[in-house]
mmCIF file of C-alpha atoms in Angstrom:
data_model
loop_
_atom_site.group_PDB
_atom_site.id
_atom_site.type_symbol
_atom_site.label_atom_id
_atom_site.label_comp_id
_atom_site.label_asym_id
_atom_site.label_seq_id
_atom_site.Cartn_x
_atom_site.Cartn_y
_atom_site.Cartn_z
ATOM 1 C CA UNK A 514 34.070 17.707 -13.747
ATOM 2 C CA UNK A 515 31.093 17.502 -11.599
ATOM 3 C CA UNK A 516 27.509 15.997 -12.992
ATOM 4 C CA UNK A 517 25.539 18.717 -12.535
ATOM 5 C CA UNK A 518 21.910 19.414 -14.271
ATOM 6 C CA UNK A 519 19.049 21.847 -12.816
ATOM 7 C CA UNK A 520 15.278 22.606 -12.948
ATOM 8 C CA UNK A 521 12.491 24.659 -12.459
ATOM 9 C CA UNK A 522 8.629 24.796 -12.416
ATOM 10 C CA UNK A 523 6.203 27.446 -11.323
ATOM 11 C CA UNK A 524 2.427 26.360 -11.008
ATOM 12 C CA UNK A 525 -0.535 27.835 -8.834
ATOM 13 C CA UNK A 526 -0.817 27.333 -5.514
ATOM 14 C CA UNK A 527 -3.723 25.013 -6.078
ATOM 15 C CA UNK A 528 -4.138 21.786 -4.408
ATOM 16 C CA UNK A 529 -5.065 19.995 -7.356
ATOM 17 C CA UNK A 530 -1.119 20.949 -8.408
ATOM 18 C CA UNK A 531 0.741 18.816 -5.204
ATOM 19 C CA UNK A 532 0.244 15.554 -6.531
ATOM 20 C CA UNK A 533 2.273 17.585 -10.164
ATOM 21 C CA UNK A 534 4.885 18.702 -8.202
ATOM 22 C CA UNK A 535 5.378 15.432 -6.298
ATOM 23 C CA UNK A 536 5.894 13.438 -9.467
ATOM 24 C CA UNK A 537 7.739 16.153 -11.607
ATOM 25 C CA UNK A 538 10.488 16.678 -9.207
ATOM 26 C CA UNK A 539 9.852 12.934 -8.865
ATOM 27 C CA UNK A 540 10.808 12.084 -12.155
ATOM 28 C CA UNK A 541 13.741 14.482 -12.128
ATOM 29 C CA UNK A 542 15.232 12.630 -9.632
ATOM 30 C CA UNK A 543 15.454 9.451 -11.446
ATOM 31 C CA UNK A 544 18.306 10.330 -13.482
ATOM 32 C CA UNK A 545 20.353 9.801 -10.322
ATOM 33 C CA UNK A 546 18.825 5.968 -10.278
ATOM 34 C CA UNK A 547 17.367 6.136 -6.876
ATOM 35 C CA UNK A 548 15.722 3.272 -4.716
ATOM 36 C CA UNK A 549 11.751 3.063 -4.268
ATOM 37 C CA UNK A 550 12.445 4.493 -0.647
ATOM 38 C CA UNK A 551 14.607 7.579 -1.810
ATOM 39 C CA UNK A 552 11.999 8.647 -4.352
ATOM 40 C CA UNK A 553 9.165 7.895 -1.729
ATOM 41 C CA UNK A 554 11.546 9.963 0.789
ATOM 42 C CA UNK A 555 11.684 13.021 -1.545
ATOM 43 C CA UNK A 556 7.853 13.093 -2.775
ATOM 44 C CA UNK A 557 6.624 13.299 1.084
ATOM 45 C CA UNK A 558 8.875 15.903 1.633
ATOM 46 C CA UNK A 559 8.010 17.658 -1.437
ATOM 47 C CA UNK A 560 4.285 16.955 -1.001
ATOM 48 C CA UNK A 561 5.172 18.774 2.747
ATOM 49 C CA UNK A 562 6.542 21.980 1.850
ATOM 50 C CA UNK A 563 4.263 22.654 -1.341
ATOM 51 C CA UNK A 564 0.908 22.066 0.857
ATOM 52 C CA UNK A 565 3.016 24.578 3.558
ATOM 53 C CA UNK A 566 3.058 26.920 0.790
ATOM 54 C CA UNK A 567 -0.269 26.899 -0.442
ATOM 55 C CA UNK A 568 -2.315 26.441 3.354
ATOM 56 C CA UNK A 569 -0.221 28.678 5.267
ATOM 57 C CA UNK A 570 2.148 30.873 2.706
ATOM 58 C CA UNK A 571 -0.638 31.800 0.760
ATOM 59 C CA UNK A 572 -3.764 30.327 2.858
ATOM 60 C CA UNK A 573 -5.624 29.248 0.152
ATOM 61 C CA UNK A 574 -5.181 32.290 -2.339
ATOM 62 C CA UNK A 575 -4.347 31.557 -5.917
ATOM 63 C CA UNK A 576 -0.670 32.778 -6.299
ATOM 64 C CA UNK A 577 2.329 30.667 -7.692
ATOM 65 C CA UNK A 578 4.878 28.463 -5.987
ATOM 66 C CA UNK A 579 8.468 27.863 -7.425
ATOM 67 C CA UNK A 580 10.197 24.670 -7.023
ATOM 68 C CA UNK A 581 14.098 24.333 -8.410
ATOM 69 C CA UNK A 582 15.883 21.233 -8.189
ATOM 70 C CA UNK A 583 19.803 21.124 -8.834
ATOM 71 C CA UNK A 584 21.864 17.956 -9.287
ATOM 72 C CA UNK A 585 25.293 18.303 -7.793
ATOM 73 C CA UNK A 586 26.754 14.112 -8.479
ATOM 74 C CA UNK A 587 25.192 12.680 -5.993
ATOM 75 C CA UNK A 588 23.155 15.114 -4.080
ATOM 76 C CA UNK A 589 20.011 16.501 -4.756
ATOM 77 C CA UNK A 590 18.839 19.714 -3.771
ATOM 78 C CA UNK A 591 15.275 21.134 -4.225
ATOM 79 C CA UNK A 592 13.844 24.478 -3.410
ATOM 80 C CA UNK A 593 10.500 25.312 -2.642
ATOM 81 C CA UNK A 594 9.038 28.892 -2.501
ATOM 82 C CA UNK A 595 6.318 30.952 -2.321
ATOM 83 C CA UNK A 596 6.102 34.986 -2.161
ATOM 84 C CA UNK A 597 3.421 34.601 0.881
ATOM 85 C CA UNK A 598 3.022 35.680 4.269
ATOM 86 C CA UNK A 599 6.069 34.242 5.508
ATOM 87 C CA UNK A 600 6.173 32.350 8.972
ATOM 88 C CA UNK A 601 6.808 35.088 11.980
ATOM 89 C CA UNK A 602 9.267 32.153 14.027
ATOM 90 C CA UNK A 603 10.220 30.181 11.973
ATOM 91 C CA UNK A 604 11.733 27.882 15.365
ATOM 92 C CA UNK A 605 8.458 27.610 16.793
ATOM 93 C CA UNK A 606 7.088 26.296 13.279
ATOM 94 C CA UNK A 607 9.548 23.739 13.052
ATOM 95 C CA UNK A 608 8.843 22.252 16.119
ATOM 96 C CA UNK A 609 6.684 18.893 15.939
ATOM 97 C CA UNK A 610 2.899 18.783 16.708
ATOM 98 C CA UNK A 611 2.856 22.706 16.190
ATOM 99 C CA UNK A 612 0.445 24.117 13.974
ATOM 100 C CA UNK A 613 -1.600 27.207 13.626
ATOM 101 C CA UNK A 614 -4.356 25.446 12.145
ATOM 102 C CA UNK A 615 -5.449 22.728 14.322
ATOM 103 C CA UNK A 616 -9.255 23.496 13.118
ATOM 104 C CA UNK A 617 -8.547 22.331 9.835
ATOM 105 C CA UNK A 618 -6.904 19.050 11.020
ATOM 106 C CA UNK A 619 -3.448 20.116 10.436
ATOM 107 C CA UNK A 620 -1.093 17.932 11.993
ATOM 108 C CA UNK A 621 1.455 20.263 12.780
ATOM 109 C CA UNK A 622 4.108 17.073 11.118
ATOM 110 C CA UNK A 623 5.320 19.171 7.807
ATOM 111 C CA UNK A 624 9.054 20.438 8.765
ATOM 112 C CA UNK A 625 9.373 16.799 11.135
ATOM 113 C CA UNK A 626 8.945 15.018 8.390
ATOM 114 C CA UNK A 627 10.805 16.641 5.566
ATOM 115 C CA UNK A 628 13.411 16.782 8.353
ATOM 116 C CA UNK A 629 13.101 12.872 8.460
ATOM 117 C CA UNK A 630 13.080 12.052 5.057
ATOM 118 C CA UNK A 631 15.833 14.393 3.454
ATOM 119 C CA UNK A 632 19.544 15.220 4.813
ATOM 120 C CA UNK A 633 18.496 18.494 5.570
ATOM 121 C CA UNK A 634 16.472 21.203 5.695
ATOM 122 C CA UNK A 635 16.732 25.037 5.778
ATOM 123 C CA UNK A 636 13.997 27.548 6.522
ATOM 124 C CA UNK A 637 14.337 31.013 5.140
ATOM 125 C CA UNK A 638 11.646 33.142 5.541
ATOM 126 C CA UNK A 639 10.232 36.997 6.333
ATOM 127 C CA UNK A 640 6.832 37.938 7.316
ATOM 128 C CA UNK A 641 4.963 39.767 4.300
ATOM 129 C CA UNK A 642 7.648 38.187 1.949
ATOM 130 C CA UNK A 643 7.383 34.612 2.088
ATOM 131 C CA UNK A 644 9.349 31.468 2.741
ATOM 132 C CA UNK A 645 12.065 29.535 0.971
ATOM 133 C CA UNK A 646 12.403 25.698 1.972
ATOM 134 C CA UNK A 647 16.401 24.270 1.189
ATOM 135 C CA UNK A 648 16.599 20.464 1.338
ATOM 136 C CA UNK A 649 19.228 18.164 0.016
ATOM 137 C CA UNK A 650 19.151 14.413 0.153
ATOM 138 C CA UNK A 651 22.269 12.513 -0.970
ATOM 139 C CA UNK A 652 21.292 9.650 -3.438
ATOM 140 C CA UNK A 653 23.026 6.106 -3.591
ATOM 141 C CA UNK A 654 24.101 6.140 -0.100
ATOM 142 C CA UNK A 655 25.930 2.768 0.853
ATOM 143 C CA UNK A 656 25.038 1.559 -3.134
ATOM 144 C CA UNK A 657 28.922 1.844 -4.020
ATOM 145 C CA UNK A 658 29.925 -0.846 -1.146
ATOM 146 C CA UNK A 659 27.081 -2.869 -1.698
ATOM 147 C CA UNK A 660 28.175 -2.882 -5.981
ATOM 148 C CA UNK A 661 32.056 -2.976 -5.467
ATOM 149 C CA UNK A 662 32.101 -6.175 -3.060
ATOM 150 C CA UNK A 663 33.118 -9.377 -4.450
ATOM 151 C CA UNK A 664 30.313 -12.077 -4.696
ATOM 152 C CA UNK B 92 -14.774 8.535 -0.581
ATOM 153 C CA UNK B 93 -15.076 5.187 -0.638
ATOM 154 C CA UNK B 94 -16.409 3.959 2.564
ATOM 155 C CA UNK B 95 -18.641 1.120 4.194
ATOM 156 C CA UNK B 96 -20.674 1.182 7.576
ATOM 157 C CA UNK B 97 -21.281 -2.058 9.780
ATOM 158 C CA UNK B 98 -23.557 -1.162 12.731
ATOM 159 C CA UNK B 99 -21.401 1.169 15.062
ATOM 160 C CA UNK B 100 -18.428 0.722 12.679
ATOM 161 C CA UNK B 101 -16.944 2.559 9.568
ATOM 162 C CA UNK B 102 -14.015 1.551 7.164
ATOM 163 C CA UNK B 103 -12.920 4.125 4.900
ATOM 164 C CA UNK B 104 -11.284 2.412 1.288
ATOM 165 C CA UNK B 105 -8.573 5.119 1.137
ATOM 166 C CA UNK B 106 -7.482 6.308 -2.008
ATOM 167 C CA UNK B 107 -4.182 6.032 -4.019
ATOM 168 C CA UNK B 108 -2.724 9.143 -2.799
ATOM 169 C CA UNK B 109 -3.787 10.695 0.477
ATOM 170 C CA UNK B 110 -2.920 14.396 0.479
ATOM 171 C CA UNK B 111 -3.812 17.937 1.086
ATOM 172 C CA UNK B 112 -6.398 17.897 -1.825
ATOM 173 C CA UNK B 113 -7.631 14.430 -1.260
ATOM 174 C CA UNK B 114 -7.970 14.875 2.431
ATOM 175 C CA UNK B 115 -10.367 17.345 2.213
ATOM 176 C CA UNK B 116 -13.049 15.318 0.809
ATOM 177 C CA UNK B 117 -12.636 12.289 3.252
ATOM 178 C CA UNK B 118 -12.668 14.735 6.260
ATOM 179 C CA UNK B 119 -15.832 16.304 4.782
ATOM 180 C CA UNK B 120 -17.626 13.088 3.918
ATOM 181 C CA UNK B 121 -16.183 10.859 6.678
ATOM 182 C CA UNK B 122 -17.551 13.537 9.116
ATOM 183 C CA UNK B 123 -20.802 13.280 7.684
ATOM 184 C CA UNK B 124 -21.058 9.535 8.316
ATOM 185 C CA UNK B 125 -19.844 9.508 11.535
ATOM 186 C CA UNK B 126 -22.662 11.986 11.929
ATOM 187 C CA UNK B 127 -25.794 10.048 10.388
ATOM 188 C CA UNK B 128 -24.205 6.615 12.162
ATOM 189 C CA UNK B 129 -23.243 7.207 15.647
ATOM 190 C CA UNK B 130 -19.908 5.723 14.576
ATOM 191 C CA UNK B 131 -17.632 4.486 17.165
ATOM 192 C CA UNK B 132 -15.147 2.601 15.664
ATOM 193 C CA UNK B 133 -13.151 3.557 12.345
ATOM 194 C CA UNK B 134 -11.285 1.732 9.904
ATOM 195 C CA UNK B 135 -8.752 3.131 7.547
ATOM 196 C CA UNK B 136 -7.885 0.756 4.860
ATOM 197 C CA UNK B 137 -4.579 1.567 3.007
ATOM 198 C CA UNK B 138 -4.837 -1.379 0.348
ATOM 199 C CA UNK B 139 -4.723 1.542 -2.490
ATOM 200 C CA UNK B 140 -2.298 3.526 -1.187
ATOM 201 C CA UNK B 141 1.083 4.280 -2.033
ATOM 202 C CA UNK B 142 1.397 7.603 -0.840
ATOM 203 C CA UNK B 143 0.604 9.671 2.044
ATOM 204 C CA UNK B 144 1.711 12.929 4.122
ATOM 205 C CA UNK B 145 1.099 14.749 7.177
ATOM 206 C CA UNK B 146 -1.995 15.660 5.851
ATOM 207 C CA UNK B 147 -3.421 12.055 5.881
ATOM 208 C CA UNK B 148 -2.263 11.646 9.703
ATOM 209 C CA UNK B 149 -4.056 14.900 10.353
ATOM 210 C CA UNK B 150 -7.131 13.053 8.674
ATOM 211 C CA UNK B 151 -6.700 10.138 11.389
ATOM 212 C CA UNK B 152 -6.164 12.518 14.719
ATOM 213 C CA UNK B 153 -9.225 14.910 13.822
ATOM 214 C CA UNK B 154 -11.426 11.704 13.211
ATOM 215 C CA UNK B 155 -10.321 10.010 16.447
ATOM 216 C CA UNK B 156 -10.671 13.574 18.580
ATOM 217 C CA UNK B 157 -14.132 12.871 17.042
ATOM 218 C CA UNK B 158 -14.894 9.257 17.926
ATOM 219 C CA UNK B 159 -12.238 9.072 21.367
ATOM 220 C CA UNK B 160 -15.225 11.089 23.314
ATOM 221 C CA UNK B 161 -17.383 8.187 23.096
ATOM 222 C CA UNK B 162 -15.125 5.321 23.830
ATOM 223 C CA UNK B 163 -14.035 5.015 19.943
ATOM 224 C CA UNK B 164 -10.896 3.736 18.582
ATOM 225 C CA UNK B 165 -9.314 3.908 14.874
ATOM 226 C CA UNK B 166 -7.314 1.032 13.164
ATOM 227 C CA UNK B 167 -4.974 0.979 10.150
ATOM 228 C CA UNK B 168 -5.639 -2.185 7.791
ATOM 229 C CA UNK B 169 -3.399 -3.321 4.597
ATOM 230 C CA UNK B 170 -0.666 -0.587 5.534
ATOM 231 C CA UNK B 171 2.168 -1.537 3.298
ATOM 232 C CA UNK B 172 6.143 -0.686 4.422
ATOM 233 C CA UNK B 173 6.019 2.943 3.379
ATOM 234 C CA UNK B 174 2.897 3.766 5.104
ATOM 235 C CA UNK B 175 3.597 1.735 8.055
ATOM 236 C CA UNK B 176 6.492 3.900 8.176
ATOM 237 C CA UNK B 177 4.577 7.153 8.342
ATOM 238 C CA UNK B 178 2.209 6.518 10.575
ATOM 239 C CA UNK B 179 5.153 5.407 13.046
ATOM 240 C CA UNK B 180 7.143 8.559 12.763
ATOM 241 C CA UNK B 181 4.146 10.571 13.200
ATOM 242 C CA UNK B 182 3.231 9.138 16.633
ATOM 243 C CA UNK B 183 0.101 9.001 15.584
ATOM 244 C CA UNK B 184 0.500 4.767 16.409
ATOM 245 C CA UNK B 185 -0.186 6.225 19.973
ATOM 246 C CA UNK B 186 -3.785 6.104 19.559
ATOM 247 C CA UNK B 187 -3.889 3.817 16.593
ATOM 248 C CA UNK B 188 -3.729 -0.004 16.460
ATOM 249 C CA UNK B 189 -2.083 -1.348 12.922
ATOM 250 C CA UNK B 190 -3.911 -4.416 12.201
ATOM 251 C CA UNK B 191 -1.044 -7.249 10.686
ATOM 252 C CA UNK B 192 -2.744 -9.374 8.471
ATOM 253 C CA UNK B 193 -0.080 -12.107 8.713
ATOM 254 C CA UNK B 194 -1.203 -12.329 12.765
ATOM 255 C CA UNK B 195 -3.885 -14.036 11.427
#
C-alpha cells in the first residue's frame, strides 16, 4: 500500500502570512526526511507562488489563499490557490524576467524559480477566477544508492 | 533595516529572511538613504540570512537601476551556499560582484 498523508491551510492573503506558509508546509515535509537543500528547494518555491497570489492574484486585497500538500511515498505535491484575478496568458507569465509590476521592483523570477527548485510545475488559471499552482518535487532522490552501497 | 553608510558607500545588514513582506521595508528605507547620501556604491550583507526569494533579487536590481546611473555598483558579502545559489540562477550576478571572503 502506498504512504500517503495530506494537508491543508487557508490564511489571508497578508504578507505577514508567507513566512507561515513557508514553514508549515515546511514542516509537513519533514516526515519524508528531506535534506537541508530539498526543504530550502520547497520553501522558495512556496514563498514564490504565495507572494504571486497575494501581489498579483489578489493585488494586495485581503482575501484567503489555500495551500494543500499530499504525500504520495516519495513525492510531494503542494497546491497553491487563490480565487483572484487570474493571469490572462498564463505563457507569457511564465516566461523569465516578465513581470507586470516592474514599478514595485518585481523581478519577474517567481514561475523560473519554482520551475528550478521543484520537478514541476503546472499553471491553471482563468481571468476573474483565479489561479491554481501544481508542483511536485520527488524527495530522497539518489538517497537509496547512496544507503544500500557497501562501505 | 539595519544599515551603515561610509562616505559614498552603504551596506545593508540583511535580515534572516528576505521576502515579499521584509522587502518592502528595505526598499523603502534603503531608498531613503541612498537619497540623503548620494550613495554610489551598495553593500548587501547576507551574514543573517538563510532565506531569500525573487523578491530579495528584485530588492538588488531596483537599487542598482538606482545607483548604475551614476557609475554605482552593488556587491553581495557573507552569501552562504543557498543564497549564492539564488542569486546565480537569477542572473542577477550579471551586474553583481559576490565578494569570497576566503580570496582574502
Amino acid at each position: 500500500m502506498k504512504n500517503t498523508n495530506e494537508m491543508e491551510i487557508r490564511f489571508e492573503s497578508r504578507s505577514a502570512n508567507e513566512g507561515f506558509a513557508r514553514v508549515a508546509v515546511a514542516s509537513f515535509l519533514t516526515q519524508l526526511n528531506p535534506t537541508v537543500e530539498e526543504v530550502a528547494d520547497v520553501k522558495t518555491a512556496v514563498s514564490e507562488a504565495v507572494t504571486n497570489a497575494i501581489i498579483h492574484g489578489y493585488e494586495n486585497e485581503i482575501h484567503k489563499v489555500h495551500i494543500r500538500c499530499r504525500i504520495e511515498d516519495n513525492v510531494f505535491t503542494v497546491e497553491v490557490c487563490d480565487k483572484g484575478k487570474g493571469i490572462e496568458n498564463v505563457e507569457e507569465a511564465m516566461q523569465p524576467m516578465f513581470t507586470t509590476k516592474p514599478e514595485q521592483d518585481r523581478s519577474g523570477m517567481g514561475f523560473a524559480f519554482m520551475e528550478a527548485f521543484m520537478d514541476s510545475l503546472e499553471v491553471e488559471s482563468e481571468p476573474g477566477k483565479g489561479t491554481k499552482v501544481r508542483m511536485k518535487k520527488a524527495i530522497g532522490k539518489g538517497r537509496e544508492i547512496w544507503t544500500t552501497r557497501s562501505l | 533595516m539595519k544599515y551603515q553608510v561610509q562616505e559614498n558607500c552603504l551596506t545593508i545588514y540583511l535580515p534572516r529572511e528576505v521576502d515579499h513582506h521584509n522587502a518592502e521595508e528595505i526598499r523603502r528605507e534603503a531608498d531613503a538613504v541612498i537619497d540623503r547620501n548620494h550613495i554610489k556604491y551598495i553593500i548587501f550583507d547576507f551574514e543573517k540570512t538563510d532565506f531569500m526569494d525573487s523578491s530579495g533579487i528584485g530588492v538588488i536590481m531596483g537599487r542598482y537601476k538606482t545607483i548604475c546611473l551614476i557609475g554605482g555598483e552593488v556587491w553581495a558579502v557573507h552569501a552562504n551556499a543557498r543564497i549564492k545559489k539564488i542569486l546565480t540562477l537569477s542572473g542577477v550576478t550579471k551586474i553583481m560582484q559576490i565578494y569570497e571572503e576566503d580570496a582574502v
